[in-house]
PDB file of C-alpha atoms and ligand atoms in Angstrom:
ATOM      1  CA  UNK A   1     -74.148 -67.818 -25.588  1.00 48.00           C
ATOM      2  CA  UNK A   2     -72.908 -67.247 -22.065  1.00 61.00           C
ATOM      3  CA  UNK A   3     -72.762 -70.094 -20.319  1.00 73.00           C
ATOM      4  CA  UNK A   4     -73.333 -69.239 -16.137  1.00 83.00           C
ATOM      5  CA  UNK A   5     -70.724 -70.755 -14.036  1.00 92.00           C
ATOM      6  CA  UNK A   6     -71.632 -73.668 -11.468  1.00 96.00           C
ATOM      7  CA  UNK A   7     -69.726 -73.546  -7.834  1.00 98.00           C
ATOM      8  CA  UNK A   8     -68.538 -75.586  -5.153  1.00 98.00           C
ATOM      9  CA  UNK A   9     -67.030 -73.564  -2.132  1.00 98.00           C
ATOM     10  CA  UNK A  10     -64.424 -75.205  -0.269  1.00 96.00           C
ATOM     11  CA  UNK A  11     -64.471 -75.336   3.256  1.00 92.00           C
ATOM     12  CA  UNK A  12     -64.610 -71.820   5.130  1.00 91.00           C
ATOM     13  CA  UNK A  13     -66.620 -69.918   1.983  1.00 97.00           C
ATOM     14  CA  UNK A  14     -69.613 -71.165   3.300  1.00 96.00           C
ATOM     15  CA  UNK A  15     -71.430 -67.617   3.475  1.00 96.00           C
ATOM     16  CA  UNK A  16     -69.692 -67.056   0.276  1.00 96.00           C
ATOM     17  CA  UNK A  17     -71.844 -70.049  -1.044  1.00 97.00           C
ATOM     18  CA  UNK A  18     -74.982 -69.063   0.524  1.00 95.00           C
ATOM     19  CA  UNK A  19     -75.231 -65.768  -1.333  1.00 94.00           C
ATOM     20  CA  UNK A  20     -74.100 -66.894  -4.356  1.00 95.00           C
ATOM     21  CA  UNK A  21     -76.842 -69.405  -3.982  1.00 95.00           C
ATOM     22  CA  UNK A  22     -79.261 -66.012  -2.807  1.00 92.00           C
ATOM     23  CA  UNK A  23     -77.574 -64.716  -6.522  1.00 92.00           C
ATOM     24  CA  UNK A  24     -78.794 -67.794  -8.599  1.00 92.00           C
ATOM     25  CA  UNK A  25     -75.723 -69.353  -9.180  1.00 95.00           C
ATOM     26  CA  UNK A  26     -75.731 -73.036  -8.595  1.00 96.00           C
ATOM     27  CA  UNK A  27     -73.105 -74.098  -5.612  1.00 98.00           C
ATOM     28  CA  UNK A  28     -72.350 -77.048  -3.858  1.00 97.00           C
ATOM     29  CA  UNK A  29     -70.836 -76.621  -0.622  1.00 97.00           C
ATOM     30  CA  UNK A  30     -68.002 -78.740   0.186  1.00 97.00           C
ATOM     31  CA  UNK A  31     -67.032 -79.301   4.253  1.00 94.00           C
ATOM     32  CA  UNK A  32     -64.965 -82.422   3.688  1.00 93.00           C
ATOM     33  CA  UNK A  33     -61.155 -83.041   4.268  1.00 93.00           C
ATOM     34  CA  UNK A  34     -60.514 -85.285   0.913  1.00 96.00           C
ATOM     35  CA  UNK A  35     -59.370 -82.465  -1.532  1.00 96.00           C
ATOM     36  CA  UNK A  36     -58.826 -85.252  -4.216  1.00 96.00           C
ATOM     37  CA  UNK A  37     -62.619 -86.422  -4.110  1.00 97.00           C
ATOM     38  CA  UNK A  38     -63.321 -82.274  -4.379  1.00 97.00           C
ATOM     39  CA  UNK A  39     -61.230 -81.834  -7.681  1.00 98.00           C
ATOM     40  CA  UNK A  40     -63.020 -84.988  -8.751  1.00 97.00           C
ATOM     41  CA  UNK A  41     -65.974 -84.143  -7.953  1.00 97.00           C
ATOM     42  CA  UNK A  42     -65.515 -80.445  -9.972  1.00 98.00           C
ATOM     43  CA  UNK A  43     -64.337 -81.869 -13.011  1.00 97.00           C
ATOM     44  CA  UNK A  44     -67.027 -84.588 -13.223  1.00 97.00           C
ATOM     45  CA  UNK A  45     -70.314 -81.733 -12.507  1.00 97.00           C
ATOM     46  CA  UNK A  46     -68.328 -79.116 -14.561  1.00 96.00           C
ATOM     47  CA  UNK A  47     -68.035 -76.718 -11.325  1.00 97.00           C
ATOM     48  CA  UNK A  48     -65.455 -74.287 -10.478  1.00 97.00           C
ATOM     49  CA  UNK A  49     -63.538 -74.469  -7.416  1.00 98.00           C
ATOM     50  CA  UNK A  50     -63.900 -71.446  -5.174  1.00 98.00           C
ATOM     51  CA  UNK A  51     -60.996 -71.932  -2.113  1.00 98.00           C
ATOM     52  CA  UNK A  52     -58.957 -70.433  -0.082  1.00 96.00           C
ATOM     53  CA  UNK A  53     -56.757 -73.744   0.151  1.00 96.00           C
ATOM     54  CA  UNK A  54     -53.428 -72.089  -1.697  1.00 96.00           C
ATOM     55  CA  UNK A  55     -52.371 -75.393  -1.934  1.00 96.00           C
ATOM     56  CA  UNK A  56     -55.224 -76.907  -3.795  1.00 97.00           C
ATOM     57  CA  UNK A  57     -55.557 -74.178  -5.812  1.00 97.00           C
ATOM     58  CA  UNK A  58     -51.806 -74.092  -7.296  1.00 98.00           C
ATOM     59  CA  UNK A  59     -52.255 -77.868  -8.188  1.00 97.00           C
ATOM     60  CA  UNK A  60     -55.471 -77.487  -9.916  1.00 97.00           C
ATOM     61  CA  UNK A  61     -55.770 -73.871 -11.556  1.00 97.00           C
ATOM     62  CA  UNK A  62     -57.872 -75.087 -14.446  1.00 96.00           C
ATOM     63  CA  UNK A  63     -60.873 -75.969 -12.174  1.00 97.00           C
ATOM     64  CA  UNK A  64     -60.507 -73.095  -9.369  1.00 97.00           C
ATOM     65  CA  UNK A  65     -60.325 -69.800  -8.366  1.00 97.00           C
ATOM     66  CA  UNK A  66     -58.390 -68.656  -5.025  1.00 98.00           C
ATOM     67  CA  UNK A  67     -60.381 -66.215  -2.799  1.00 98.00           C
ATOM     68  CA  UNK A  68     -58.116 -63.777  -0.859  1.00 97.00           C
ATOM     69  CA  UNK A  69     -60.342 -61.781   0.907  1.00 96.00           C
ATOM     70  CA  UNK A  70     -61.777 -63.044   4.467  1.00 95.00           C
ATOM     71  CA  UNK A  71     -65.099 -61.182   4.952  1.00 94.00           C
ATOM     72  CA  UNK A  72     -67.889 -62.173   2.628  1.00 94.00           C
ATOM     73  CA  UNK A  73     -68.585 -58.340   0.893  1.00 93.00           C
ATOM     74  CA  UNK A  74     -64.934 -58.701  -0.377  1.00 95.00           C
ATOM     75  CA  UNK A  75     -65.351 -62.303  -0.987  1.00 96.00           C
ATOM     76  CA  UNK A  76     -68.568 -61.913  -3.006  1.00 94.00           C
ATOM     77  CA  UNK A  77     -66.504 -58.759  -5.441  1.00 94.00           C
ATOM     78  CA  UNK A  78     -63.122 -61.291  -5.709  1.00 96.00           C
ATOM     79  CA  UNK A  79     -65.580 -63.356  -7.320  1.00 95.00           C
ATOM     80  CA  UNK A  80     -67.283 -60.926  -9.405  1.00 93.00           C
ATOM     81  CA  UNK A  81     -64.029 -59.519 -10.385  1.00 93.00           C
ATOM     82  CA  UNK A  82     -62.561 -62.594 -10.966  1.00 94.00           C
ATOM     83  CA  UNK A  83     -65.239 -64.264 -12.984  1.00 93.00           C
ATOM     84  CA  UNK A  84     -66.572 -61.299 -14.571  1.00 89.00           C
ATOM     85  CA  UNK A  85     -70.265 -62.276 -13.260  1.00 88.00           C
ATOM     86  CA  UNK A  86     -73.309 -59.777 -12.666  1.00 85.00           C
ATOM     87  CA  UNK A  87     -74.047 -60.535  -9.475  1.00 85.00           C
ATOM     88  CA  UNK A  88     -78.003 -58.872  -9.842  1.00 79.00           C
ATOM     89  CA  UNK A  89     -79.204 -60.692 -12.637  1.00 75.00           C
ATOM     90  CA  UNK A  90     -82.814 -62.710 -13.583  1.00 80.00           C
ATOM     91  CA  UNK A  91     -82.035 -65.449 -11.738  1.00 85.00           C
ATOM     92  CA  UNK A  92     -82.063 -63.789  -8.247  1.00 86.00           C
ATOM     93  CA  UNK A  93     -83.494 -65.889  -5.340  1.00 89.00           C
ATOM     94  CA  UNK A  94     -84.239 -68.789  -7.690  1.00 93.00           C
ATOM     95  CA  UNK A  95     -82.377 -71.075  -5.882  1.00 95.00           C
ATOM     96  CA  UNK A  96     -82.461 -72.188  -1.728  1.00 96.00           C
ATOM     97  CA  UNK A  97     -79.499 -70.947  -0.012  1.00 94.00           C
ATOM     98  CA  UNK A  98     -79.795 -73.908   2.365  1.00 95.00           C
ATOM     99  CA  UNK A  99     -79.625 -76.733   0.019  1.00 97.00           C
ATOM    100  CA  UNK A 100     -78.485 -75.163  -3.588  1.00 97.00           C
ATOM    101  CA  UNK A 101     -81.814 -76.574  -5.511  1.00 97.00           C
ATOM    102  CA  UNK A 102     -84.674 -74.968  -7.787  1.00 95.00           C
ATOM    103  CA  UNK A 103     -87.097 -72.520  -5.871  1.00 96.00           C
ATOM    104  CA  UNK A 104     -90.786 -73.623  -7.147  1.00 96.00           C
ATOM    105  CA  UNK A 105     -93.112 -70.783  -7.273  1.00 94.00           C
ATOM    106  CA  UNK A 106     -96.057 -70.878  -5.410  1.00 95.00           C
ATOM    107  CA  UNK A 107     -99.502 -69.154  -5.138  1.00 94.00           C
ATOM    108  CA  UNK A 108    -100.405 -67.307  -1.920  1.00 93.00           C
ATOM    109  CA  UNK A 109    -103.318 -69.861  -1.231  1.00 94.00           C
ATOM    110  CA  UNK A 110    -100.893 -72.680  -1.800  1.00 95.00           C
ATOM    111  CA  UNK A 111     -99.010 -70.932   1.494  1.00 94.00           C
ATOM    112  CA  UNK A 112    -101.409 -69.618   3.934  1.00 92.00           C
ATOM    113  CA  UNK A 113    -100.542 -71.712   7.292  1.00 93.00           C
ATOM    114  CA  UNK A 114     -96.705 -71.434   6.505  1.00 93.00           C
ATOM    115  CA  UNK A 115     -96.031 -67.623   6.748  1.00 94.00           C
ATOM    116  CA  UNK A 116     -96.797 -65.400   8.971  1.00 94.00           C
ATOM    117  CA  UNK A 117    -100.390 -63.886   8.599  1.00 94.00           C
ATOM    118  CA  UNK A 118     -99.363 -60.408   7.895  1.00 93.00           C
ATOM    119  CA  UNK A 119     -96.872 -61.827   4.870  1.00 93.00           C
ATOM    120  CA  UNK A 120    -100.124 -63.763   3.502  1.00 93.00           C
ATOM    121  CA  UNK A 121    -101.981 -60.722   3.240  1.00 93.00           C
ATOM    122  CA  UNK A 122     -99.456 -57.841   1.869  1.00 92.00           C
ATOM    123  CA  UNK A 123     -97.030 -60.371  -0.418  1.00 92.00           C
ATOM    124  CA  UNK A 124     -97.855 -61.755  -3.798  1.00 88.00           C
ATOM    125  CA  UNK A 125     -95.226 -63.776  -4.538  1.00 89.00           C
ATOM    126  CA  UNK A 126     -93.613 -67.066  -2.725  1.00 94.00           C
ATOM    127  CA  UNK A 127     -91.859 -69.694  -3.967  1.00 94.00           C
ATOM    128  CA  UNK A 128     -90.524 -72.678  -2.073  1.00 96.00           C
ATOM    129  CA  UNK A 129     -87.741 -75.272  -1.748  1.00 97.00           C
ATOM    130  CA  UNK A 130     -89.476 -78.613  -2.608  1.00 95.00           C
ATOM    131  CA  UNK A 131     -86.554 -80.292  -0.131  1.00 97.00           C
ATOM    132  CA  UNK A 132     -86.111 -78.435   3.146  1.00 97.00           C
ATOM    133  CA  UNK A 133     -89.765 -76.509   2.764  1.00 95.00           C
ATOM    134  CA  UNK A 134     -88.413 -72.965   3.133  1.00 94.00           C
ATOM    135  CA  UNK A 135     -90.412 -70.312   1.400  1.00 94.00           C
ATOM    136  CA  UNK A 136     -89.289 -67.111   0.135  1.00 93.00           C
ATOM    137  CA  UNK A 137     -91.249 -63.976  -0.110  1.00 92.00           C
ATOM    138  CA  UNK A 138     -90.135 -60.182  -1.650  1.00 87.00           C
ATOM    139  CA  UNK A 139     -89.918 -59.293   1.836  1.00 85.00           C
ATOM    140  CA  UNK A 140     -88.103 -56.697   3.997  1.00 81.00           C
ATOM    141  CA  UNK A 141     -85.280 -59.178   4.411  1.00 81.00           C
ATOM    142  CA  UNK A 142     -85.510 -59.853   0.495  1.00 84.00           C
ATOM    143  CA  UNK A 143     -84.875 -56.058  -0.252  1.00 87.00           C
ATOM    144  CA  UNK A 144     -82.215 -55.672   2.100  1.00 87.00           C
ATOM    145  CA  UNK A 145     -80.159 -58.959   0.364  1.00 85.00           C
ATOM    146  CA  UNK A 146     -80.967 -57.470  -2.989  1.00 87.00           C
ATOM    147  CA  UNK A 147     -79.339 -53.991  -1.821  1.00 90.00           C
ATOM    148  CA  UNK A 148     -76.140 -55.670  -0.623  1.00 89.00           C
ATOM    149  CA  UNK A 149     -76.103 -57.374  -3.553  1.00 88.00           C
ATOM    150  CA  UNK A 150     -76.415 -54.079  -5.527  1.00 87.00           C
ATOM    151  CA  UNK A 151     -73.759 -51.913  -3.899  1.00 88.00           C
ATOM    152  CA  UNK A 152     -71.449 -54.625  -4.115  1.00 87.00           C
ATOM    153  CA  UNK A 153     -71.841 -54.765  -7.845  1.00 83.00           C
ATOM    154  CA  UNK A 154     -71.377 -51.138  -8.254  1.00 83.00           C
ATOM    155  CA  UNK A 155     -67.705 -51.056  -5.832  1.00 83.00           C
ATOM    156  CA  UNK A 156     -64.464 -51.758  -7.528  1.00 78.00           C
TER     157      UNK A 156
HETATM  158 ZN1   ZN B   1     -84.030 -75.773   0.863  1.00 73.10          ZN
END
């Protein structure tokens, strides 16, 4: 069985970590300074270092993977590449690119008052972050994610 890979993006990857979040992967994002607390803090949730920290990286190879490129689209194939993943896979927008937790699924009457009206009336299906309250929708803005996703999985 494949197990799927949990993140934690160090410091500037923090796009990077939003769309992997958008991708289902599970990814911490981590803004501090104290690079000892971050391999710690890998080892003990069983999460692979994504960084751009050379440094870091060549003294802890087992738990991370150095991310050359600078602009997210090249970013988001290193890691494919890299990690072998399938970027488009069932677990698309399962997970709130804000705060990295479980999406719940909710029925349109359960969010009528907290989308637009228009959204209500033409979308089926929402689902929610329990924390921050953001809801999701297979919106415009949905299919255009899931297409960037896409073409980046079929570059090189
Ligand atoms: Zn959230």
């Amino acid at each position: 069985m494949e197990i799927t890979p949990k993140f934690i993006a160090d410091g500037m990857l923090g796009s990077l970590a939003r769309w992997l979040r958008l991708a289902g992967f599970d990814t911490e994002y981590f803004s501090g300074k104290d690079k000892y607390f971050l391999a710690y803090k890998a080892r003990n949730e069983k999460r692979l270092v994504l960084t751009r920290d050379r440094k870091f990286f060549e003294n802890n190879r087992t738990i991370s993977v150095f991310i050359e490129a600078e602009d997210l689209r090249a970013q988001l194939k290193e890691v494919r590449n890299k990690l072998k993943l399938e970027l488009v896979n069932e677990k698309l927008f399962t997970i709130c690119s804000l705060c990295n937790l479980p999406l719940e699924e909710k029925k349109v009457e359960e969010v009528i008052g907290l989308v637009p009206e228009y959204v209500a009336k033409t979308q089926k299906h929402f689902s929610q972050c329990k924390k921050c309250g953001k809801i999701y929708w297979q919106g415009t803005h949905w299919e255009r994610m899931l297409n960037f996703i896409k073409t980046i999985n079929h570059e090189d």
